[in-house]
Coordinates of C-alpha atoms and ligand atoms in Angstrom, one line a residue:
M1 CA 41.6 -47.8 55.9
C2 CA 41.1 -51.6 55.7
G3 CA 40.5 -53.0 52.3
I4 CA 39.1 -56.3 51.1
V5 CA 39.5 -58.3 47.9
A6 CA 38.4 -61.9 47.3
G7 CA 37.9 -64.1 44.3
A8 CA 36.7 -67.5 43.1
F9 CA 38.6 -68.0 39.8
Q10 CA 38.9 -70.7 37.2
D11 CA 42.7 -70.3 37.5
N12 CA 45.1 -69.0 40.1
V13 CA 43.4 -66.1 41.9
I14 CA 46.5 -65.0 43.9
P15 CA 47.8 -62.4 41.2
F16 CA 44.3 -60.9 41.2
L17 CA 44.3 -60.6 44.9
L18 CA 47.7 -58.9 45.0
Y19 CA 46.7 -56.6 42.2
G20 CA 43.5 -55.7 44.2
L21 CA 45.5 -55.1 47.4
K22 CA 47.8 -52.8 45.5
Q23 CA 44.8 -50.9 44.1
E24 CA 43.6 -50.4 47.7
E25 CA 46.9 -49.3 49.0
Y26 CA 46.0 -45.6 48.8
R27 CA 43.5 -46.2 51.6
G28 CA 46.2 -46.5 54.2
Y29 CA 47.1 -49.7 56.1
D30 CA 49.6 -51.2 58.5
A31 CA 49.6 -54.9 57.6
C32 CA 48.3 -57.2 54.9
G33 CA 47.4 -60.8 54.4
I34 CA 46.0 -63.5 52.1
G35 CA 44.1 -66.7 52.7
F36 CA 43.4 -69.4 50.0
L37 CA 42.2 -72.9 49.7
E38 CA 44.7 -75.7 49.0
K39 CA 43.5 -79.3 49.0
K40 CA 40.7 -78.6 51.4
E41 CA 42.9 -76.7 53.8
I42 CA 43.1 -73.0 54.4
Q43 CA 46.5 -71.5 53.9
I44 CA 47.2 -68.0 55.4
V45 CA 50.1 -65.7 54.8
K46 CA 50.4 -62.3 56.6
K47 CA 52.9 -59.5 56.7
I48 CA 53.3 -56.3 58.7
G49 CA 54.0 -53.4 56.4
R50 CA 53.8 -53.0 52.7
I51 CA 52.2 -55.3 50.2
N52 CA 55.5 -55.8 48.4
S53 CA 56.8 -57.9 51.2
L54 CA 53.6 -60.0 51.0
V55 CA 54.1 -60.4 47.2
E56 CA 57.6 -61.9 47.8
K57 CA 56.1 -64.5 50.1
V58 CA 53.1 -65.6 48.0
Q59 CA 54.1 -65.1 44.4
N60 CA 54.9 -68.7 43.8
L61 CA 51.8 -70.0 45.6
K62 CA 48.6 -71.1 43.8
G63 CA 45.0 -71.2 44.8
N64 CA 41.7 -70.6 42.9
I65 CA 39.6 -69.5 45.9
G66 CA 41.1 -66.7 48.1
I67 CA 40.5 -63.7 50.3
A68 CA 42.9 -60.8 51.0
H69 CA 43.0 -57.8 53.3
T70 CA 44.9 -54.7 54.2
R71 CA 44.5 -53.8 57.9
W72 CA 44.6 -50.4 59.5
A73 CA 45.1 -51.1 63.1
T74 CA 42.2 -50.4 65.5
H75 CA 41.7 -53.2 68.0
G76 CA 45.1 -54.4 68.9
K77 CA 48.6 -53.4 67.8
N78 CA 50.1 -53.8 64.4
T79 CA 51.2 -57.5 64.6
E80 CA 50.9 -60.5 62.3
N81 CA 48.5 -62.1 64.7
N82 CA 46.2 -59.2 64.5
A83 CA 46.4 -59.0 60.7
H84 CA 43.7 -60.6 58.6
P85 CA 42.6 -63.2 57.6
H86 CA 41.5 -64.6 60.9
M87 CA 41.1 -68.3 61.2
S88 CA 38.4 -70.0 63.4
M89 CA 39.8 -72.2 66.2
H90 CA 39.3 -75.5 64.3
R91 CA 40.6 -74.0 61.0
I92 CA 37.2 -74.5 59.3
F93 CA 36.7 -70.8 58.4
A94 CA 39.0 -67.9 57.7
L95 CA 37.6 -64.4 57.2
V96 CA 38.6 -60.8 56.4
H97 CA 36.6 -58.0 57.9
N98 CA 36.2 -54.2 57.4
G99 CA 34.3 -52.4 60.1
T100 CA 34.0 -52.6 63.9
I101 CA 32.2 -55.1 66.1
Y102 CA 30.9 -53.2 69.1
N103 CA 30.0 -56.2 71.3
Y104 CA 33.1 -58.3 70.5
K105 CA 34.2 -58.5 74.1
E106 CA 30.9 -60.1 75.2
I107 CA 31.0 -62.5 72.2
R108 CA 34.6 -63.4 72.9
T109 CA 33.9 -64.0 76.6
S110 CA 31.0 -66.3 75.9
L111 CA 32.9 -68.3 73.3
M112 CA 35.9 -68.6 75.6
Q113 CA 33.5 -70.1 78.2
K114 CA 32.7 -72.7 75.6
G115 CA 36.3 -73.5 75.1
Y116 CA 37.3 -71.3 72.2
V117 CA 40.9 -70.0 72.3
F118 CA 41.8 -66.6 70.8
Y119 CA 45.1 -65.7 69.3
S120 CA 44.6 -62.0 68.5
Q121 CA 43.4 -58.8 70.2
T122 CA 41.0 -58.0 67.3
D123 CA 37.2 -57.7 67.2
T124 CA 37.3 -59.7 64.0
E125 CA 38.5 -63.0 65.4
C126 CA 35.3 -63.4 67.5
L127 CA 33.4 -63.5 64.2
A128 CA 35.5 -66.4 62.8
N129 CA 34.8 -68.4 66.0
L130 CA 31.2 -67.3 66.3
L131 CA 30.6 -68.5 62.8
E132 CA 32.3 -71.8 63.5
Y133 CA 30.2 -72.2 66.7
E134 CA 26.9 -71.4 64.9
Y135 CA 27.9 -73.7 62.1
A136 CA 28.5 -76.6 64.5
L137 CA 24.9 -76.1 65.8
S138 CA 23.1 -75.8 62.5
G139 CA 25.3 -77.6 60.0
N140 CA 24.4 -74.9 57.5
I141 CA 26.6 -71.9 56.7
L142 CA 23.9 -69.5 55.5
E143 CA 21.9 -70.2 58.6
A144 CA 25.0 -69.8 60.8
M145 CA 25.6 -66.4 59.1
Q146 CA 22.1 -65.3 59.8
Q147 CA 22.5 -66.3 63.4
M148 CA 25.7 -64.3 63.5
Q149 CA 23.9 -61.3 61.9
Q150 CA 21.4 -61.3 64.8
R151 CA 24.1 -61.6 67.5
V152 CA 26.6 -59.1 66.2
K153 CA 26.3 -55.3 66.9
G154 CA 28.5 -53.2 64.7
T155 CA 29.5 -52.7 61.1
Y156 CA 31.0 -55.2 58.7
A157 CA 31.9 -56.2 55.2
L158 CA 33.0 -59.9 55.5
C159 CA 34.4 -62.4 53.1
I160 CA 34.7 -65.9 54.4
L161 CA 36.5 -69.0 53.3
N162 CA 35.2 -72.4 54.3
K163 CA 37.8 -75.2 53.9
E164 CA 35.2 -77.6 52.5
E165 CA 33.8 -75.6 49.6
E166 CA 35.0 -73.8 46.6
R167 CA 33.0 -70.7 47.6
I168 CA 33.4 -67.4 49.3
Y169 CA 30.7 -66.3 51.6
F170 CA 30.0 -62.7 52.3
M171 CA 27.9 -60.5 54.6
K172 CA 27.6 -56.7 54.7
K173 CA 26.3 -54.0 57.1
S174 CA 27.3 -50.3 56.9
A175 CA 30.6 -51.0 55.2
P176 CA 30.9 -51.2 51.4
L177 CA 31.2 -54.5 49.5
I178 CA 30.8 -55.0 45.8
I179 CA 30.7 -58.1 43.6
G180 CA 32.8 -58.2 40.5
I181 CA 32.0 -60.4 37.5
G182 CA 34.5 -61.3 34.8
K183 CA 35.7 -64.0 32.5
Q184 CA 38.2 -65.3 35.0
G185 CA 35.6 -65.8 37.7
I186 CA 33.6 -63.9 40.4
S187 CA 35.1 -61.6 43.0
L188 CA 34.3 -59.3 45.9
S189 CA 35.9 -56.1 47.1
S190 CA 35.3 -53.2 49.4
D191 CA 36.6 -50.8 46.7
I192 CA 35.7 -50.7 43.0
R193 CA 39.3 -49.9 42.2
A194 CA 40.3 -53.5 43.0
L195 CA 37.8 -54.8 40.5
E196 CA 39.1 -53.0 37.5
Q197 CA 40.1 -56.2 35.8
Q198 CA 36.5 -57.5 36.0
D199 CA 33.7 -56.6 33.5
F200 CA 30.6 -56.0 35.6
S201 CA 29.9 -55.0 39.2
V202 CA 26.9 -55.5 41.6
D203 CA 26.5 -53.3 44.7
L204 CA 25.5 -55.0 47.8
D205 CA 22.9 -53.4 50.1
E206 CA 22.5 -53.4 53.8
E207 CA 22.3 -56.7 55.6
E208 CA 22.7 -58.7 52.4
Y209 CA 24.7 -61.9 52.5
G210 CA 25.4 -64.8 50.2
Y211 CA 28.3 -66.5 48.4
I212 CA 30.2 -66.5 45.2
T213 CA 31.5 -69.5 43.2
K214 CA 33.8 -69.6 40.1
E215 CA 30.7 -69.2 37.9
N216 CA 28.0 -67.3 39.7
Y217 CA 27.0 -65.3 42.7
F218 CA 24.0 -65.7 45.1
I219 CA 22.7 -62.8 47.2
Y220 CA 20.1 -63.2 50.0
N221 CA 18.2 -60.8 52.2
Q222 CA 16.3 -62.4 55.1
N223 CA 16.4 -65.8 53.5
Q224 CA 15.1 -64.5 50.1
R225 CA 17.3 -64.7 47.0
V226 CA 17.8 -61.2 45.6
T227 CA 18.5 -60.4 41.9
K228 CA 20.3 -57.2 41.1
K229 CA 21.4 -55.1 38.1
E230 CA 24.9 -55.6 36.8
K231 CA 26.8 -52.5 35.8
P232 CA 29.7 -52.3 33.4
I233 CA 33.0 -51.5 35.2
Q234 CA 34.8 -48.5 33.8
K235 CA 38.5 -49.4 33.0
N236 CA 41.7 -47.5 33.8
R237 CA 40.0 -44.8 35.8
F238 CA 42.7 -44.6 38.4
Q239 CA 45.9 -44.5 36.4
K240 CA 48.3 -41.5 36.6
K241 CA 47.5 -40.8 33.0
E242 CA 46.3 -37.2 32.5
I243 CA 49.4 -35.6 34.0
S244 CA 52.4 -37.7 34.4
M245 CA 53.9 -37.1 37.8
D246 CA 55.9 -39.1 40.2
C247 CA 53.2 -39.2 42.9
Y248 CA 49.5 -38.8 43.2
M249 CA 49.5 -35.8 45.5
K250 CA 51.5 -33.7 43.1
K251 CA 49.5 -34.9 40.1
E252 CA 46.3 -34.1 41.9
I253 CA 47.4 -30.6 42.8
F254 CA 48.4 -29.9 39.2
E255 CA 45.0 -31.2 38.1
I256 CA 43.1 -28.5 40.1
P257 CA 42.6 -26.1 37.3
Y258 CA 41.3 -28.8 34.9
I259 CA 39.0 -30.2 37.6
L260 CA 37.6 -26.7 38.3
E261 CA 37.0 -26.1 34.6
N262 CA 35.2 -29.5 34.3
I263 CA 33.0 -28.7 37.3
L264 CA 32.1 -25.3 35.8
K265 CA 31.2 -27.0 32.5
K266 CA 29.0 -29.6 34.3
Y267 CA 27.1 -27.0 36.2
E268 CA 27.3 -23.8 34.2
N269 CA 23.8 -24.2 33.0
G270 CA 22.5 -24.6 36.5
F271 CA 21.3 -27.4 38.7
S272 CA 18.2 -29.6 38.3
A273 CA 14.9 -28.1 39.5
E274 CA 14.9 -30.6 42.3
I275 CA 18.2 -29.3 43.7
I276 CA 17.3 -25.7 43.2
N277 CA 14.0 -26.3 45.1
L278 CA 16.0 -27.7 48.0
F279 CA 18.1 -24.6 48.4
S280 CA 15.4 -22.1 47.6
Q281 CA 12.9 -23.6 50.1
A282 CA 15.3 -24.2 53.0
S283 CA 15.2 -21.8 55.9
K284 CA 18.7 -22.9 56.9
I285 CA 21.5 -25.1 55.6
V286 CA 23.4 -27.4 58.0
F287 CA 26.7 -28.7 56.6
I288 CA 28.1 -31.9 58.0
A289 CA 31.6 -33.1 57.1
S290 CA 35.0 -34.1 58.4
G291 CA 38.6 -33.0 57.9
T292 CA 39.3 -31.2 54.7
S293 CA 35.7 -31.5 53.6
Y294 CA 34.7 -29.7 56.8
H295 CA 37.2 -26.9 56.0
A296 CA 35.6 -26.7 52.5
A297 CA 32.2 -26.4 54.1
L298 CA 33.4 -23.7 56.5
I299 CA 34.6 -21.5 53.6
G300 CA 32.0 -22.5 51.0
S301 CA 29.0 -21.9 53.3
Q302 CA 30.0 -18.2 53.5
Y303 CA 28.6 -17.7 50.0
F304 CA 25.0 -18.6 50.9
S305 CA 22.6 -15.8 51.6
I306 CA 20.4 -18.0 54.0
P307 CA 21.7 -18.9 57.5
T308 CA 24.2 -21.8 57.6
E309 CA 25.7 -24.0 60.3
I310 CA 28.7 -26.2 60.0
Y311 CA 29.4 -29.3 62.1
F312 CA 32.1 -31.9 62.3
S313 CA 30.3 -35.1 61.5
S314 CA 31.8 -36.7 64.6
E315 CA 30.3 -34.1 66.8
F316 CA 26.9 -33.9 65.2
I317 CA 25.0 -36.6 67.1
T318 CA 24.1 -35.3 70.6
E319 CA 21.2 -35.9 72.9
E320 CA 20.0 -32.3 72.4
R321 CA 20.2 -32.3 68.6
K322 CA 16.9 -31.5 67.0
I323 CA 16.3 -32.2 63.3
H324 CA 14.0 -29.7 61.6
S325 CA 11.8 -30.2 58.5
D326 CA 12.6 -26.8 57.0
V327 CA 16.3 -27.3 57.2
L328 CA 18.5 -28.8 54.5
Y329 CA 21.2 -31.1 55.8
V330 CA 24.1 -31.2 53.4
F331 CA 26.7 -34.0 53.8
L332 CA 30.0 -33.2 52.1
S333 CA 32.6 -36.0 51.6
Q334 CA 35.2 -36.8 49.0
S335 CA 34.9 -40.5 49.5
G336 CA 31.3 -40.7 50.5
E337 CA 32.3 -43.5 52.9
T338 CA 33.5 -41.7 56.0
M339 CA 31.9 -43.5 58.9
D340 CA 31.3 -40.4 61.0
V341 CA 29.5 -38.7 58.1
L342 CA 27.4 -41.8 57.5
K343 CA 26.5 -42.1 61.2
A344 CA 25.4 -38.4 61.2
L345 CA 23.4 -39.1 58.0
E346 CA 21.7 -42.1 59.6
F347 CA 20.8 -39.9 62.6
V348 CA 19.3 -37.2 60.3
L349 CA 17.4 -39.8 58.2
S350 CA 16.0 -41.5 61.3
H351 CA 14.6 -38.1 62.4
K352 CA 13.1 -37.5 58.9
G353 CA 15.4 -34.6 57.9
I354 CA 15.9 -33.6 54.3
T355 CA 19.4 -34.7 53.2
L356 CA 21.6 -33.8 50.2
G357 CA 24.8 -35.8 49.7
I358 CA 27.8 -34.3 47.9
A359 CA 30.6 -36.8 47.2
N360 CA 33.3 -37.4 44.7
V361 CA 33.1 -41.2 44.5
E362 CA 30.3 -42.3 42.2
N363 CA 27.9 -44.7 43.8
S364 CA 29.4 -44.2 47.2
T365 CA 27.3 -45.0 50.3
L366 CA 26.6 -41.3 50.9
L367 CA 25.3 -40.7 47.4
R368 CA 23.1 -43.8 47.6
K369 CA 21.6 -43.1 51.1
T370 CA 20.8 -39.4 50.9
Q371 CA 17.4 -38.5 49.4
Y372 CA 19.2 -36.1 47.0
S373 CA 22.7 -36.3 45.7
L374 CA 25.3 -34.4 43.6
Q375 CA 28.5 -35.7 42.3
M376 CA 31.6 -33.6 42.8
H377 CA 33.3 -34.5 39.5
A378 CA 36.8 -34.1 40.8
E379 CA 37.8 -37.4 39.2
A380 CA 39.6 -40.0 41.3
E381 CA 41.6 -38.6 44.2
V382 CA 44.1 -41.2 45.3
A383 CA 46.6 -39.4 47.6
V384 CA 45.5 -39.6 51.2
A385 CA 45.9 -35.8 51.5
S386 CA 42.9 -34.3 49.8
T387 CA 43.8 -31.3 47.6
K388 CA 41.8 -31.1 44.4
A389 CA 38.6 -32.4 46.2
Y390 CA 38.9 -29.4 48.6
C391 CA 38.9 -27.0 45.6
A392 CA 36.1 -28.9 43.9
E393 CA 34.0 -28.8 47.1
V394 CA 34.5 -25.1 47.5
L395 CA 33.6 -24.4 43.9
L396 CA 30.6 -26.6 44.0
L397 CA 29.3 -24.9 47.2
Y398 CA 29.9 -21.6 45.5
L399 CA 27.9 -22.6 42.5
L400 CA 25.1 -23.9 44.6
A401 CA 25.0 -20.6 46.5
K402 CA 24.9 -18.7 43.3
Y403 CA 22.6 -21.1 41.4
D404 CA 20.5 -18.4 39.9
K405 CA 23.4 -16.3 38.7
I406 CA 26.1 -18.7 37.6
S407 CA 26.5 -17.1 34.2
F408 CA 27.4 -13.8 35.9
C409 CA 30.0 -15.6 38.0
K410 CA 31.6 -17.6 35.2
E411 CA 34.1 -15.0 34.2
N412 CA 35.4 -14.5 37.7
I413 CA 35.8 -18.3 38.1
L414 CA 37.7 -18.6 34.9
L415 CA 40.0 -15.8 36.1
I416 CA 40.7 -17.6 39.3
I417 CA 41.4 -20.8 37.3
R418 CA 43.9 -18.8 35.2
E419 CA 45.5 -17.5 38.4
I420 CA 45.9 -21.1 39.8
K421 CA 47.6 -22.1 36.5
E422 CA 50.0 -19.2 36.9
H423 CA 50.8 -20.3 40.5
L424 CA 51.4 -23.8 39.3
K425 CA 54.0 -22.5 36.8
N426 CA 55.9 -20.6 39.5
V427 CA 56.7 -23.2 42.1
E428 CA 60.3 -22.1 42.8
S429 CA 59.5 -19.8 45.7
I430 CA 57.3 -22.5 47.3
E431 CA 60.1 -25.0 46.9
N432 CA 62.5 -22.5 48.6
I433 CA 60.2 -22.1 51.6
A434 CA 60.0 -25.9 51.8
E435 CA 63.8 -26.0 51.9
Q436 CA 63.8 -23.5 54.8
L437 CA 61.3 -25.6 56.8
K438 CA 63.1 -28.9 56.4
E439 CA 64.7 -28.9 59.8
K440 CA 61.9 -27.2 61.7
E441 CA 59.7 -28.9 64.2
H442 CA 56.9 -26.4 64.7
A443 CA 55.1 -23.7 62.8
Y444 CA 52.3 -21.2 63.5
F445 CA 49.6 -20.2 61.0
L446 CA 48.0 -16.8 61.8
A447 CA 45.0 -15.2 60.2
K448 CA 42.0 -13.0 61.1
G449 CA 38.3 -13.5 60.6
K450 CA 37.2 -15.9 58.0
D451 CA 40.7 -16.4 56.8
Y452 CA 41.1 -18.6 59.8
F453 CA 39.1 -21.3 57.9
L454 CA 41.8 -21.2 55.2
I455 CA 44.8 -21.7 57.6
Q456 CA 43.0 -24.6 59.2
E457 CA 43.2 -26.4 55.9
A458 CA 46.7 -25.2 55.1
S459 CA 47.9 -26.4 58.5
L460 CA 46.1 -29.7 58.3
K461 CA 47.8 -30.4 55.0
I462 CA 51.3 -29.6 56.3
K463 CA 50.7 -31.8 59.4
E464 CA 49.3 -34.7 57.4
V465 CA 52.1 -35.2 54.9
T466 CA 55.2 -33.6 56.5
Y467 CA 54.6 -34.4 60.2
L468 CA 55.6 -30.9 61.0
H469 CA 53.7 -29.8 64.1
S470 CA 51.7 -26.8 63.1
E471 CA 49.1 -24.7 64.9
T472 CA 46.5 -22.2 63.8
L473 CA 45.8 -19.0 65.7
Y474 CA 43.7 -15.9 65.3
A475 CA 46.5 -13.3 64.9
G476 CA 45.1 -11.2 67.8
E477 CA 45.3 -14.2 70.2
L478 CA 49.0 -14.6 69.7
K479 CA 50.0 -12.2 72.4
H480 CA 47.6 -13.8 74.9
G481 CA 49.8 -16.8 75.3
P482 CA 51.1 -18.7 72.2
I483 CA 53.8 -16.0 71.6
A484 CA 55.7 -17.7 74.5
L485 CA 56.9 -20.4 72.1
I486 CA 58.4 -18.0 69.6
D487 CA 62.2 -18.0 69.5
E488 CA 65.0 -17.6 66.9
G489 CA 64.0 -19.2 63.6
F490 CA 60.4 -20.2 64.6
P491 CA 58.4 -20.2 61.3
V492 CA 55.2 -18.2 61.3
F493 CA 52.8 -18.1 58.3
L494 CA 50.5 -15.1 58.1
L495 CA 47.6 -15.3 55.7
G496 CA 45.4 -12.4 54.8
N497 CA 43.8 -10.0 52.5
K498 CA 46.0 -7.9 50.2
E499 CA 44.5 -4.8 51.9
N500 CA 43.3 -4.0 55.4
N501 CA 45.8 -6.3 57.0
E502 CA 47.2 -4.0 59.8
A503 CA 46.5 -6.5 62.5
L504 CA 48.5 -9.2 60.7
L505 CA 51.3 -6.7 60.1
S506 CA 51.5 -5.9 63.7
A507 CA 51.5 -9.7 64.6
R508 CA 54.3 -10.1 62.2
E509 CA 56.3 -7.4 63.9
E510 CA 55.7 -8.9 67.3
V511 CA 57.0 -12.3 66.3
E512 CA 59.9 -11.0 64.2
A513 CA 61.0 -9.0 67.2
R514 CA 61.4 -12.3 68.9
G515 CA 63.4 -14.0 66.1
A516 CA 60.6 -15.7 64.1
V517 CA 61.0 -16.2 60.4
T518 CA 57.7 -15.0 58.8
Y519 CA 56.0 -15.8 55.5
F520 CA 53.3 -13.2 54.6
M521 CA 50.8 -14.6 52.1
T522 CA 48.0 -12.5 50.7
Y523 CA 45.2 -12.8 48.3
D524 CA 42.6 -10.6 46.8
A525 CA 39.5 -10.9 49.1
K526 CA 37.4 -8.7 46.8
Q527 CA 37.3 -11.6 44.3
D528 CA 35.0 -14.5 45.1
L529 CA 37.1 -17.6 45.5
G530 CA 40.2 -15.4 45.3
F531 CA 41.9 -17.5 48.0
L532 CA 42.1 -20.7 45.8
P533 CA 45.4 -19.9 44.1
L534 CA 46.9 -19.3 47.6
M535 CA 45.5 -22.6 48.8
T536 CA 47.2 -24.3 45.9
D537 CA 50.5 -22.8 47.1
F538 CA 49.9 -24.3 50.5
F539 CA 49.2 -27.7 49.0
L540 CA 52.4 -27.4 47.0
L541 CA 54.3 -26.4 50.1
A542 CA 53.1 -29.4 52.0
F543 CA 54.0 -31.6 49.0
Y544 CA 57.6 -30.2 48.5
L545 CA 58.3 -30.2 52.2
A546 CA 57.1 -33.9 52.5
Q547 CA 59.3 -34.8 49.6
K548 CA 62.3 -33.0 50.9
K549 CA 61.9 -34.7 54.3
G550 CA 61.6 -38.1 52.6
C551 CA 58.1 -38.8 53.8
D552 CA 55.8 -41.2 52.0
V553 CA 53.8 -38.4 50.3
D554 CA 50.8 -40.3 49.1
K555 CA 50.5 -42.6 52.1
P556 CA 51.4 -40.7 55.3
R557 CA 51.8 -42.7 58.4
N558 CA 48.8 -43.6 60.5
L559 CA 46.4 -42.1 58.0
A560 CA 43.7 -43.6 55.7
K561 CA 42.1 -42.2 52.6
S562 CA 38.6 -42.9 53.8
V563 CA 38.1 -43.2 57.5
T564 CA 35.6 -46.0 57.7
V565 CA 35.7 -46.5 61.5
E566 CA 34.2 -44.2 64.1
Ligands
AGP601 C1 42.3 -34.8 54.0 O1 43.5 -34.4 53.6 C2 42.2 -35.8 55.0 N1 42.9 -37.0 54.6 C3 41.0 -36.0 55.8 O2 40.9 -34.9 56.7 C4 39.6 -36.1 55.0 O3 39.3 -34.9 54.4 C5 38.5 -36.6 56.0 O4 38.8 -37.8 56.5 C6 37.2 -36.6 55.3 O5 37.2 -37.4 54.2 P1 35.9 -37.4 53.2 O6 36.0 -36.1 52.5 O7 36.2 -38.6 52.3 O8 34.7 -37.6 54.0

């Protein structure tokens, strides 16, 4: 989703900003823009579409103090006016914003009554004008920011240019923002990836605000200066180095066996006593996640011997929801920044529930806010479509469920990993299926029982990257309505156990009799995690089909790597 990068540099900061935007590209966006200071004036350049077109427009420009943004459209269409940075009416401030302002309409109306004119449909523009208005009253930017903090309801990471000063102001609430420190100067970003050229980082906490200069940074909380620990920034973490591939999705699918081996190594000697206590003392485990992580929770929760419940994070908060002290609330998220997950977490924490966060991104908000945390160790996942993180999540849940007998399970896990490696060597048949699906518009995925959780993920992956409309069905339900759509050449995937699959076989006959083209995919359900090689096949199928259809595999339309809005 939206990405922020900003810098106050000794030299031209624009190349750094462009590099940062590129690093954040994987998050998904519709438009981008840069704002910088030039002789006490704020210059702004925006473009709809890819960063490369912005690069063409700004590569010969120079400025030492600048802010930049990638926008994923929420409030208002994808237009240049709606792209960031947004300027205040009298061009005193320009700002970039990640997050959502819930009461923007009310603020906008009251500012319009005071004579402010608005040029965009965004929630963000009201912040630029509100800041200008408050600044006119107090004559002090930090004070104006505090006033703004009190007035605004919502979530935000903000970087602000003031035309008079060689500084970048910032504010943060429920959206990530990090300070970068390096020889060239000081920077800010919503994503550590954009700060790789810097040496140290400082994480900002809730409701902190302040400013950076070319030499230093100043953080405040409720008027008090705050000092924080600087952490070294790990370099080259996100390059396509381990396996050289033309795109991240493919690379990440091919990394699955290595990631699983790594996770096994990390946890083969068990988990900390603290984590074991959590699971051994809980009367029930409630899993909360979204999208692919939710699918991983559906399947991974099956291995626990105590009762489990699984919720979409966006559906967790209801008036009736009770939080119990003997229940363990497990939040599962690749990014650790999914807003729905963080909102559900806030809810559980506010009701004093016991929380465990499992995320792939080190130091993510989820891992910092839960009382207990575990890292997924799937290494950086860049493609929007989550593949290796799904496998990592499933394995991690399996290991947690078997925490007292991991050594007994190790052989089986290694066997599964070997099987995945074999599947990755034999991709031809998958490529052939992809070829057959190229011109299709719809597909059905059928399964029975718990296998339904697997086709949910397979179907999501196909949808996400290939735009093929696919639907999941319990095989037995087919004849109660959905079979009406089957006609000549309609693709139907059937997924099931190698044995006892009579119901699937009869579903196959029913659809074949009506002209469907069927793909019967089986796995050995007697082996724990026996479905993982098959899931790898589905990931590959999604990849090859997307590639054959000429889709942007790593950055599918309308999607974002981490969904940081509700
Ligand atoms: C996965 O392919 C999707 N892009 C999406 O469903 C994702 O899994 C979901 O948004 C949750 O993300 P998280 O794991 O980072 O919380």
